[in-house]
Amino acid sequence: MAGSPEIELEHLSREQAAAELARLAAEIAEHDRLYYAEDAPRISDAEYDALRRRNAAIEARFPDLIRPDSPSLRIGAAPAAAFAKVRHIRPMLSLDNAFDDEDVREFERRIRRFLNIPGDDIAYVAEPKIDGLSINLRYEHGRFAQGATRGDGSEGEDVTANLRTLRDLPLVLDGPAPALMEVRGEVYMLRQDFLALNESRRRAGEPEFANPRNSAAGSLRQLDPRITASRPLRLFAYALGEVSETVAGTHWEFLDRLRGWGFKVNPLARLCHGVDEALAFHHHIAAERAHLPYDIDGVVYKVDRFDWQERLGFVSRAPRWATAHKFPAEQAQTVLRRIEIQVGRTGALTPVAILEPITVGGVVVSRATLHNEDEIRRKDVRPGDTVIVQRAGDVIPQIVGVVPGKRPTGAEPFTFPTICPECGAHAERPEGEAVRRCTGGLTCPAQAVERLRHFASRNAFDIEGLGEENVEFLWREGFVRGPADIFRLAEIDRARLQRLENYKGWGRRKIDNLLHAIDSRRTIPLDRFVFALGIRQIGEATAKLLARHYGSLGALRTAMTEARDRDGEAWRHLLSIQGIGESMAKDLVDFFAEDHNVAAIDDLLAAGLTVEDHVRAAGPASSPVAGKTVVFTGTLQAMSRPEAKARAEALGAKVAGSVSRNTDYVVVGADAGSKAAKARELGVTVLDEDAWLELIRG
Ligand code: AMP
Ligand code: ZN
């Protein structure tokens, strides 16, 4: 495309400048699309660069005319101090997994039962599952307005400025678009770009990324968008978030609309009629996998009809209408050099296999987990052995076993240490447990540092700049001994803190950024706080459960103290929470019974930390059946039993199997039996199906 005759810059009027900027924005966007979406550029790189230079020159002269969709915004604005948080209007969920054909057939059977459709084929869209990171893109009146990472699913990070630098991302949608629309997709990196990036990092003496997925994530989460702009990130769009009007009736149709708006949609996606076609597609992709230019770890099947997706809804963290059919793990053989012992934050001694580096499924692996003492003995793994290493998706590589016949003569079995390699304290292994633990407590540097690192990590306090190395430094120098010290760092004498400057490039700027990042985390939701405490067995999901159940830190503490009485109400209540078993409950109560843990929490509060009470979602709490106990009996007409149960639960009701005095409603379908009679006997409200539907709609 030949550019229009150029007017010399100094002769350009405002009107002409505005008109030319508009033309350049459209033209450059079109070339981006041709280049990236169609792999069919129509101009040379030099001509393309000339267009961008012209655009930049005009903008430099008329800065107030810079357009929101200007191509220059794609190479970055000024660096931000830290990412703002974004609460997702609709949660960004994960996917259930299927590992073999039978799992997929069961997935389909569940859908049939739920929707009560015995006969016909269900249509699915099958798409490769890209191994990148998912993002939510918000468009307002067809313009890109905000982009966020998935984060923990309910809250992500605002990476708008960085996403603007992605050429696969349309800043303005082609053709009519809803007033509000969220498009979801995957940011990823081509394997070849990942290797080139690592190569240049190696040359620059910078740490390398472990795999394309990490390098994509690392590149997107840069505080300086100019760095993101320099990284070859790509984007496939594949899902709809919140939307102000109907844009399609099926997923397949939606993918088509995405293409029309200017998104890149995976060209391998296919509409499959019935589960057999979907499985055939999976086998086809599995065979193609090695030839694809990017990493995938499975195929996602999605029920095509949006109205069915809607009815199917969600179970805890994943939709019922989709599943990820994973590929079998990839394996390779290599030599085990030695076994190292790592000490975790709970003092657990974990054996790690140090390997001759080997490529497994496109990723270089040099370490793998050996889990524990018994595992080493059971598999009879000895230093010097040739071992089979396995990598499946995101998980840490594992040692599957030893290659028989390749053992060098004289290879000795590994003796597991009974002394902590970090602090020299005795390491004990209680009867019946698989794990050996250091008894050094917080005087063991490994435990102290690991706990602090966990405290500051992504899904806990999420303090940028407090990774492993820095935590270790701050701990060793005595700046930070307990979590509360993190929040007192700003009070430390600047001169002392400046000592950091001599350490690994910690300049004044980096210190400022760290203090700023810490400052932005002085308020934290209860669930994250509980997770950050690093209580044994209490992961994110359990922390959320506890937050939902107890509501506030005060209530949780009181309950945990009362629960020390194993005959009391508080202990029984704790055990009644679905998802909390006896051993977890014990770890929880023990944690709050230890003085130094209580002191650490008090100290945090004294340092000015605010722990936010858990806020209940508005939906269920305000519904007419929230908190009520419902029993369904007989055959329902409008929906299957599982669907009825799911709907009730989504509205905050508890669905029970049998009628008791605690039951609020019994919903009777056709041919109801003894339950209806029992309800009448106990004086429980009995509703027919219509009355029930009316109740939940009202
Ligand atoms: P997981 O986190 O493993 O449970 O799987 C859910 C994630 O799969 C999503 O958050 C996306 O990041 C990713 N994903 C990759 N490709 C697709 C796709 N075509 N459709 C949906 N999710 C995908
Ligand atoms: Zn120790």
Short mmCIF file of C-alpha atoms in Angstrom, two decimals, residues 18-428:
data_model
loop_
_atom_site.label_atom_id
_atom_site.label_comp_id
_atom_site.label_asym_id
_atom_site.label_seq_id
_atom_site.Cartn_x
_atom_site.Cartn_y
_atom_site.Cartn_z
CA ALA A 18 -5.35 14.76 13.18
CA ALA A 19 -6.53 13.32 9.90
CA GLU A 20 -3.19 11.72 9.16
CA LEU A 21 -2.90 10.21 12.66
CA ALA A 22 -6.32 8.65 12.18
CA ARG A 23 -5.30 7.23 8.82
CA LEU A 24 -1.98 5.93 10.20
CA ALA A 25 -3.66 4.25 13.16
CA ALA A 26 -6.00 2.37 10.84
CA GLU A 27 -3.30 1.55 8.32
CA ILE A 28 -0.80 0.26 10.86
CA ALA A 29 -3.49 -1.78 12.61
CA GLU A 30 -4.35 -3.33 9.26
CA HIS A 31 -0.71 -4.22 8.59
CA ASP A 32 -0.42 -5.70 12.05
CA ARG A 33 -3.42 -7.85 11.32
CA LEU A 34 -2.06 -8.98 7.95
CA TYR A 35 1.29 -9.76 9.48
CA TYR A 36 0.20 -11.55 12.63
CA ALA A 37 -3.27 -12.87 12.01
CA GLU A 38 -2.88 -13.90 8.40
CA ASP A 39 0.86 -14.28 8.05
CA ALA A 40 0.51 -12.33 4.83
CA PRO A 41 2.22 -8.94 5.11
CA ARG A 42 1.63 -6.62 2.19
CA ILE A 43 4.48 -4.19 2.81
CA SER A 44 8.15 -4.65 3.69
CA ASP A 45 9.42 -4.24 7.22
CA ALA A 46 11.17 -1.03 6.17
CA GLU A 47 7.94 0.46 4.83
CA TYR A 48 6.15 -0.62 7.99
CA ASP A 49 8.79 1.04 10.16
CA ALA A 50 8.51 4.21 8.09
CA LEU A 51 4.77 4.36 8.85
CA ARG A 52 5.41 4.04 12.54
CA ARG A 53 8.15 6.66 12.45
CA ARG A 54 5.88 9.10 10.67
CA ASN A 55 3.20 8.45 13.26
CA ALA A 56 5.67 9.07 16.08
CA ALA A 57 6.97 12.27 14.49
CA ILE A 58 3.50 13.76 14.14
CA GLU A 59 2.64 12.80 17.68
CA ALA A 60 5.81 14.42 18.97
CA ARG A 61 4.71 17.65 17.33
CA PHE A 62 1.08 17.44 18.39
CA PRO A 63 1.15 15.49 21.66
CA ASP A 64 -2.44 16.45 22.47
CA LEU A 65 -3.62 14.69 19.33
CA ILE A 66 -2.34 11.26 20.38
CA ARG A 67 -5.22 8.86 19.89
CA PRO A 68 -6.28 6.22 22.41
CA ASP A 69 -5.76 3.63 19.69
CA SER A 70 -2.43 5.06 18.59
CA PRO A 71 0.08 2.47 17.40
CA SER A 72 2.73 4.21 19.48
CA LEU A 73 0.95 3.18 22.66
CA ARG A 74 1.81 -0.35 21.72
CA ILE A 75 5.42 0.22 22.57
CA GLY A 76 4.86 1.34 26.02
CA ALA A 77 4.00 4.11 28.38
CA ALA A 78 5.89 5.16 31.51
CA PRO A 79 6.60 2.39 34.01
CA ALA A 80 4.10 1.85 36.79
CA ALA A 81 5.13 1.27 40.39
CA ALA A 82 3.05 -1.85 40.89
CA PHE A 83 0.00 -3.38 39.31
CA ALA A 84 -3.39 -2.33 40.52
CA LYS A 85 -5.79 -5.11 41.45
CA VAL A 86 -8.82 -5.84 39.32
CA ARG A 87 -11.83 -7.70 40.66
CA HIS A 88 -13.28 -9.86 37.89
CA ILE A 89 -16.97 -9.28 37.23
CA ARG A 90 -17.20 -12.96 36.38
CA PRO A 91 -14.66 -15.23 38.01
CA MET A 92 -11.97 -16.70 35.79
CA LEU A 93 -12.15 -20.38 36.49
CA SER A 94 -9.97 -23.34 35.86
CA LEU A 95 -10.96 -26.49 34.01
CA ASP A 96 -11.67 -30.02 35.09
CA ASN A 97 -9.32 -32.58 33.64
CA ALA A 98 -9.94 -35.76 31.72
CA PHE A 99 -6.98 -38.10 31.36
CA ASP A 100 -8.38 -40.74 29.06
CA ASP A 101 -11.27 -41.45 26.70
CA GLU A 102 -13.36 -42.94 29.48
CA ASP A 103 -13.07 -39.73 31.53
CA VAL A 104 -14.38 -37.84 28.51
CA ARG A 105 -17.31 -40.21 28.09
CA GLU A 106 -18.13 -39.75 31.75
CA PHE A 107 -17.98 -35.98 31.23
CA GLU A 108 -20.60 -36.38 28.51
CA ARG A 109 -22.76 -38.69 30.63
CA ARG A 110 -22.75 -36.12 33.42
CA ILE A 111 -23.92 -33.46 30.99
CA ARG A 112 -26.71 -35.71 29.71
CA ARG A 113 -27.89 -36.51 33.20
CA PHE A 114 -27.76 -32.88 34.23
CA LEU A 115 -29.61 -31.51 31.22
CA ASN A 116 -31.80 -34.56 30.98
CA ILE A 117 -31.10 -35.14 27.26
CA PRO A 118 -30.76 -38.86 26.72
CA GLY A 119 -30.65 -39.15 22.94
CA ASP A 120 -29.00 -36.87 20.41
CA ASP A 121 -25.40 -35.95 19.87
CA ILE A 122 -24.18 -32.98 21.83
CA ALA A 123 -22.07 -30.56 19.79
CA TYR A 124 -18.72 -29.56 21.27
CA VAL A 125 -16.06 -27.16 20.17
CA ALA A 126 -12.63 -28.73 20.62
CA GLU A 127 -9.64 -26.42 20.92
CA PRO A 128 -5.99 -26.99 21.71
CA LYS A 129 -5.25 -26.05 25.32
CA ILE A 130 -2.52 -23.45 25.00
CA ASP A 131 0.08 -23.48 27.73
CA GLY A 132 0.27 -19.77 28.46
CA LEU A 133 -1.54 -17.48 30.85
CA SER A 134 -5.13 -16.43 30.63
CA ILE A 135 -6.22 -12.83 30.56
CA ASN A 136 -9.45 -10.89 30.55
CA LEU A 137 -9.85 -8.06 28.04
CA ARG A 138 -12.51 -5.48 28.59
CA TYR A 139 -13.88 -3.59 25.59
CA GLU A 140 -16.11 -0.57 25.94
CA HIS A 141 -17.97 0.44 22.80
CA GLY A 142 -15.50 -1.56 20.78
CA ARG A 143 -12.41 -0.01 22.34
CA PHE A 144 -9.92 -1.87 24.46
CA ALA A 145 -10.36 -0.41 27.94
CA GLN A 146 -8.71 -2.74 30.43
CA GLY A 147 -6.82 -6.01 30.58
CA ALA A 148 -6.18 -8.17 33.63
CA THR A 149 -4.48 -11.42 34.52
CA ARG A 150 -6.45 -14.28 36.02
CA GLY A 151 -4.74 -13.95 39.41
CA ASP A 152 -6.55 -16.14 41.90
CA GLY A 153 -9.63 -16.29 39.68
CA SER A 154 -11.60 -13.61 41.48
CA GLU A 155 -8.95 -10.90 41.48
CA GLY A 156 -6.18 -10.31 38.96
CA GLU A 157 -3.68 -7.62 38.07
CA ASP A 158 -4.24 -4.69 35.78
CA VAL A 159 -1.80 -5.18 32.91
CA THR A 160 -3.56 -2.91 30.42
CA ALA A 161 -0.48 -0.93 29.42
CA ASN A 162 1.45 -4.12 28.76
CA LEU A 163 -1.32 -5.76 26.79
CA ARG A 164 -1.53 -2.73 24.55
CA THR A 165 1.90 -3.67 23.25
CA LEU A 166 0.65 -7.01 21.89
CA ARG A 167 0.11 -6.85 18.18
CA ASP A 168 -2.42 -9.69 18.26
CA LEU A 169 -4.66 -7.57 20.45
CA PRO A 170 -7.07 -5.32 18.56
CA LEU A 171 -7.24 -1.92 20.25
CA VAL A 172 -10.40 -1.09 18.35
CA LEU A 173 -12.79 -3.80 17.24
CA ASP A 174 -13.79 -4.13 13.63
CA GLY A 175 -17.48 -3.51 13.06
CA PRO A 176 -20.30 -3.09 15.59
CA ALA A 177 -19.58 -4.30 19.12
CA PRO A 178 -21.54 -4.33 22.40
CA ALA A 179 -21.31 -1.43 24.83
CA LEU A 180 -19.45 -3.72 27.22
CA MET A 181 -17.78 -6.96 26.34
CA GLU A 182 -15.07 -9.01 27.99
CA VAL A 183 -13.04 -11.31 25.79
CA ARG A 184 -10.82 -13.93 27.34
CA GLY A 185 -7.82 -15.60 25.86
CA GLU A 186 -4.34 -16.91 26.33
CA VAL A 187 -1.10 -14.96 26.12
CA TYR A 188 1.68 -17.28 24.99
CA MET A 189 5.08 -17.40 23.38
CA LEU A 190 6.24 -19.47 20.43
CA ARG A 191 8.75 -22.13 21.42
CA GLN A 192 11.28 -20.68 19.00
CA ASP A 193 10.88 -17.15 20.42
CA PHE A 194 11.26 -18.53 23.90
CA LEU A 195 14.54 -20.25 22.98
CA ALA A 196 15.87 -17.07 21.34
CA LEU A 197 14.90 -15.00 24.37
CA ASN A 198 16.69 -17.40 26.70
CA GLU A 199 19.72 -17.38 24.46
CA SER A 200 20.00 -13.61 24.71
CA ARG A 201 19.41 -13.73 28.45
CA ARG A 202 22.15 -16.30 28.80
CA ARG A 203 24.54 -14.01 26.93
CA ALA A 204 23.55 -11.09 29.13
CA GLY A 205 24.11 -13.17 32.25
CA GLU A 206 20.44 -12.99 33.20
CA PRO A 207 18.49 -15.92 34.62
CA GLU A 208 16.74 -18.01 31.99
CA PHE A 209 13.06 -18.87 31.91
CA ALA A 210 12.10 -22.47 32.58
CA ASN A 211 9.57 -22.81 29.77
CA PRO A 212 7.58 -20.77 27.25
CA ARG A 213 4.73 -20.40 29.69
CA ASN A 214 6.89 -18.84 32.39
CA SER A 215 8.57 -16.58 29.93
CA ALA A 216 5.19 -15.38 28.67
CA ALA A 217 4.02 -14.75 32.22
CA GLY A 218 7.26 -13.05 33.18
CA SER A 219 7.14 -10.86 30.11
CA LEU A 220 3.57 -9.78 30.65
CA ARG A 221 4.05 -8.97 34.32
CA GLN A 222 6.70 -6.33 33.74
CA LEU A 223 6.34 -3.01 35.46
CA ASP A 224 7.83 -1.30 32.44
CA PRO A 225 5.63 -1.89 29.38
CA ARG A 226 8.61 -1.16 27.14
CA ILE A 227 10.10 -4.45 28.26
CA THR A 228 6.86 -6.26 27.47
CA ALA A 229 6.83 -4.56 24.07
CA SER A 230 10.24 -6.02 23.31
CA ARG A 231 9.06 -9.57 24.04
CA PRO A 232 7.39 -11.57 21.30
CA LEU A 233 4.08 -12.24 23.04
CA ARG A 234 1.06 -13.58 21.20
CA LEU A 235 -2.57 -13.99 21.93
CA PHE A 236 -5.36 -16.39 21.08
CA ALA A 237 -8.90 -15.36 22.04
CA TYR A 238 -11.26 -18.15 23.10
CA ALA A 239 -13.94 -17.11 25.56
CA LEU A 240 -16.54 -14.58 26.55
CA GLY A 241 -16.69 -12.92 29.96
CA GLU A 242 -19.25 -10.31 30.97
CA VAL A 243 -21.22 -8.89 28.06
CA SER A 244 -23.99 -6.29 27.78
CA GLU A 245 -25.92 -7.97 24.97
CA THR A 246 -26.14 -11.32 23.24
CA VAL A 247 -23.36 -11.71 20.69
CA ALA A 248 -23.81 -15.35 19.69
CA GLY A 249 -25.94 -18.39 20.37
CA THR A 250 -23.11 -20.88 20.30
CA HIS A 251 -19.43 -20.94 21.07
CA TRP A 252 -18.62 -21.81 17.46
CA GLU A 253 -20.52 -18.77 16.25
CA PHE A 254 -18.77 -16.67 18.89
CA LEU A 255 -15.33 -17.75 17.63
CA ASP A 256 -16.38 -16.55 14.21
CA ARG A 257 -17.41 -13.19 15.59
CA LEU A 258 -14.07 -12.92 17.40
CA ARG A 259 -12.28 -13.35 14.09
CA GLY A 260 -14.51 -10.69 12.58
CA TRP A 261 -13.62 -8.23 15.34
CA GLY A 262 -9.95 -8.76 14.59
CA PHE A 263 -8.88 -11.31 17.19
CA LYS A 264 -6.63 -14.20 16.48
CA VAL A 265 -8.51 -17.45 17.04
CA ASN A 266 -6.75 -20.78 17.03
CA PRO A 267 -7.19 -22.11 13.48
CA LEU A 268 -7.18 -25.69 14.77
CA ALA A 269 -10.44 -25.27 16.71
CA ARG A 270 -13.09 -27.65 15.45
CA LEU A 271 -16.82 -28.19 15.84
CA CYS A 272 -17.43 -31.82 16.78
CA HIS A 273 -20.77 -33.62 16.75
CA GLY A 274 -20.74 -36.08 19.58
CA VAL A 275 -18.01 -37.33 21.80
CA ASP A 276 -16.48 -39.71 19.25
CA GLU A 277 -15.64 -36.87 16.90
CA ALA A 278 -14.14 -34.95 19.78
CA LEU A 279 -11.96 -37.91 20.74
CA ALA A 280 -10.84 -38.36 17.14
CA PHE A 281 -9.81 -34.72 17.14
CA HIS A 282 -7.81 -35.26 20.33
CA HIS A 283 -5.91 -38.14 18.75
CA HIS A 284 -5.23 -36.05 15.68
CA ILE A 285 -3.87 -33.14 17.74
CA ALA A 286 -1.80 -35.47 19.91
CA ALA A 287 -0.05 -36.64 16.75
CA GLU A 288 0.43 -33.06 15.50
CA ARG A 289 1.55 -31.74 18.84
CA ALA A 290 5.30 -31.97 18.31
CA HIS A 291 4.99 -30.01 15.06
CA LEU A 292 3.04 -27.10 16.52
CA PRO A 293 5.13 -23.97 17.08
CA TYR A 294 3.75 -23.50 20.63
CA ASP A 295 3.26 -25.70 23.69
CA ILE A 296 -0.10 -27.26 24.37
CA ASP A 297 -0.97 -29.65 27.16
CA GLY A 298 -4.29 -31.02 26.02
CA VAL A 299 -7.51 -30.32 24.19
CA VAL A 300 -10.42 -28.39 25.71
CA TYR A 301 -13.96 -29.54 24.88
CA LYS A 302 -16.70 -26.98 25.35
CA VAL A 303 -20.44 -27.56 25.01
CA ASP A 304 -21.29 -25.51 21.94
CA ARG A 305 -24.71 -24.16 22.90
CA PHE A 306 -24.53 -21.09 25.14
CA ASP A 307 -27.98 -21.73 26.63
CA TRP A 308 -26.77 -25.16 27.75
CA GLN A 309 -23.55 -23.70 29.14
CA GLU A 310 -25.69 -21.34 31.14
CA ARG A 311 -27.82 -24.11 32.57
CA LEU A 312 -24.85 -26.32 33.31
CA GLY A 313 -23.10 -23.58 35.28
CA PHE A 314 -20.18 -24.25 37.61
CA VAL A 315 -18.99 -26.55 40.33
CA SER A 316 -16.62 -24.79 42.75
CA ARG A 317 -13.72 -23.82 40.52
CA ALA A 318 -14.61 -25.18 37.09
CA PRO A 319 -17.47 -25.05 34.60
CA ARG A 320 -19.57 -28.20 34.13
CA TRP A 321 -19.76 -27.53 30.41
CA ALA A 322 -16.07 -27.86 29.62
CA THR A 323 -13.21 -30.19 30.33
CA ALA A 324 -9.51 -30.33 29.45
CA HIS A 325 -8.50 -33.66 27.96
CA LYS A 326 -4.82 -33.83 28.86
CA PHE A 327 -2.08 -35.48 26.87
CA PRO A 328 -0.08 -38.22 28.50
CA ALA A 329 3.01 -37.01 30.31
CA GLU A 330 6.24 -36.76 28.39
CA GLN A 331 9.21 -38.81 29.47
CA ALA A 332 12.96 -38.96 28.87
CA GLN A 333 16.02 -40.71 30.29
CA THR A 334 18.98 -39.08 31.97
CA VAL A 335 21.59 -39.62 34.67
CA LEU A 336 20.96 -38.78 38.31
CA ARG A 337 24.03 -36.87 39.49
CA ARG A 338 23.16 -36.62 43.15
CA ILE A 339 20.34 -36.16 45.62
CA GLU A 340 20.03 -32.89 47.51
CA ILE A 341 17.93 -32.27 50.59
CA GLN A 342 15.75 -29.16 50.71
CA VAL A 343 14.18 -27.85 53.89
CA GLY A 344 10.71 -26.33 53.51
CA ARG A 345 8.89 -23.82 55.65
CA THR A 346 7.33 -26.49 57.81
CA GLY A 347 10.76 -28.03 58.29
CA ALA A 348 10.06 -30.94 55.94
CA LEU A 349 13.17 -32.46 54.42
CA THR A 350 12.50 -33.06 50.73
CA PRO A 351 14.87 -34.97 48.48
CA VAL A 352 15.52 -33.35 45.10
CA ALA A 353 17.14 -35.18 42.20
CA ILE A 354 19.91 -33.24 40.48
CA LEU A 355 20.03 -34.46 36.90
CA GLU A 356 22.17 -34.23 33.81
CA PRO A 357 20.10 -31.60 32.00
CA ILE A 358 17.72 -33.18 29.54
CA THR A 359 14.96 -31.90 27.27
CA VAL A 360 11.54 -33.29 28.15
CA GLY A 361 8.76 -32.13 25.87
CA GLY A 362 10.64 -29.03 24.76
CA VAL A 363 11.73 -27.96 28.22
CA VAL A 364 15.14 -28.42 29.81
CA VAL A 365 14.91 -30.27 33.09
CA SER A 366 17.79 -30.46 35.56
CA ARG A 367 15.94 -31.09 38.83
CA ALA A 368 13.07 -33.37 39.76
CA THR A 369 11.28 -34.20 42.94
CA LEU A 370 11.77 -37.49 44.74
CA HIS A 371 9.00 -36.77 47.28
CA ASN A 372 10.35 -38.51 50.38
CA GLU A 373 12.56 -41.10 51.99
CA ASP A 374 10.31 -44.08 51.29
CA GLU A 375 9.87 -43.12 47.67
CA ILE A 376 13.64 -43.30 47.13
CA ARG A 377 13.76 -46.70 48.77
CA ARG A 378 10.70 -48.02 46.98
CA LYS A 379 12.03 -47.03 43.57
CA ASP A 380 15.57 -47.92 44.63
CA VAL A 381 16.97 -44.75 43.12
CA ARG A 382 20.74 -44.35 43.56
CA PRO A 383 23.08 -41.54 42.58
CA GLY A 384 24.66 -42.47 39.24
CA ASP A 385 21.56 -44.32 38.03
CA THR A 386 19.96 -43.66 34.69
CA VAL A 387 16.41 -42.57 35.52
CA ILE A 388 13.16 -41.91 33.66
CA VAL A 389 12.02 -38.32 34.08
CA GLN A 390 8.44 -37.30 33.48
CA ARG A 391 6.89 -33.92 32.95
CA ALA A 392 3.15 -33.35 32.82
CA GLY A 393 1.92 -29.83 32.19
CA ASP A 394 2.69 -27.46 34.97
CA VAL A 395 3.74 -29.89 37.65
CA ILE A 396 7.28 -30.31 38.92
CA PRO A 397 9.13 -32.99 36.93
CA GLN A 398 9.13 -36.39 38.58
CA ILE A 399 11.33 -39.45 38.61
CA VAL A 400 9.24 -42.37 37.42
CA GLY A 401 11.87 -45.03 38.01
CA VAL A 402 15.31 -46.40 37.31
CA VAL A 403 16.34 -47.95 33.98
CA PRO A 404 17.32 -51.46 34.94
CA GLY A 405 20.68 -52.63 33.67
CA LYS A 406 22.17 -49.15 33.42
CA ARG A 407 23.33 -48.95 37.03
CA PRO A 408 27.09 -48.27 37.31
CA THR A 409 28.99 -50.75 39.47
CA GLY A 410 29.42 -49.60 43.01
CA ALA A 411 26.35 -47.33 43.09
CA GLU A 412 25.36 -47.12 46.75
CA PRO A 413 21.82 -46.71 48.09
CA PHE A 414 21.14 -43.20 49.34
CA THR A 415 21.26 -42.65 53.08
CA PHE A 416 18.66 -40.14 54.17
CA PRO A 417 20.10 -37.63 56.68
CA THR A 418 18.78 -37.52 60.23
CA ILE A 419 20.23 -34.06 60.75
CA CYS A 420 18.92 -30.88 59.12
CA PRO A 421 21.43 -29.84 56.46
CA GLU A 422 20.56 -26.18 57.05
CA CYS A 423 20.84 -25.80 60.81
CA GLY A 424 22.21 -29.06 62.16
CA ALA A 425 19.21 -29.73 64.40
CA HIS A 426 17.92 -33.24 64.73
CA ALA A 427 15.45 -34.24 61.99
CA GLU A 428 12.65 -36.45 63.26
#
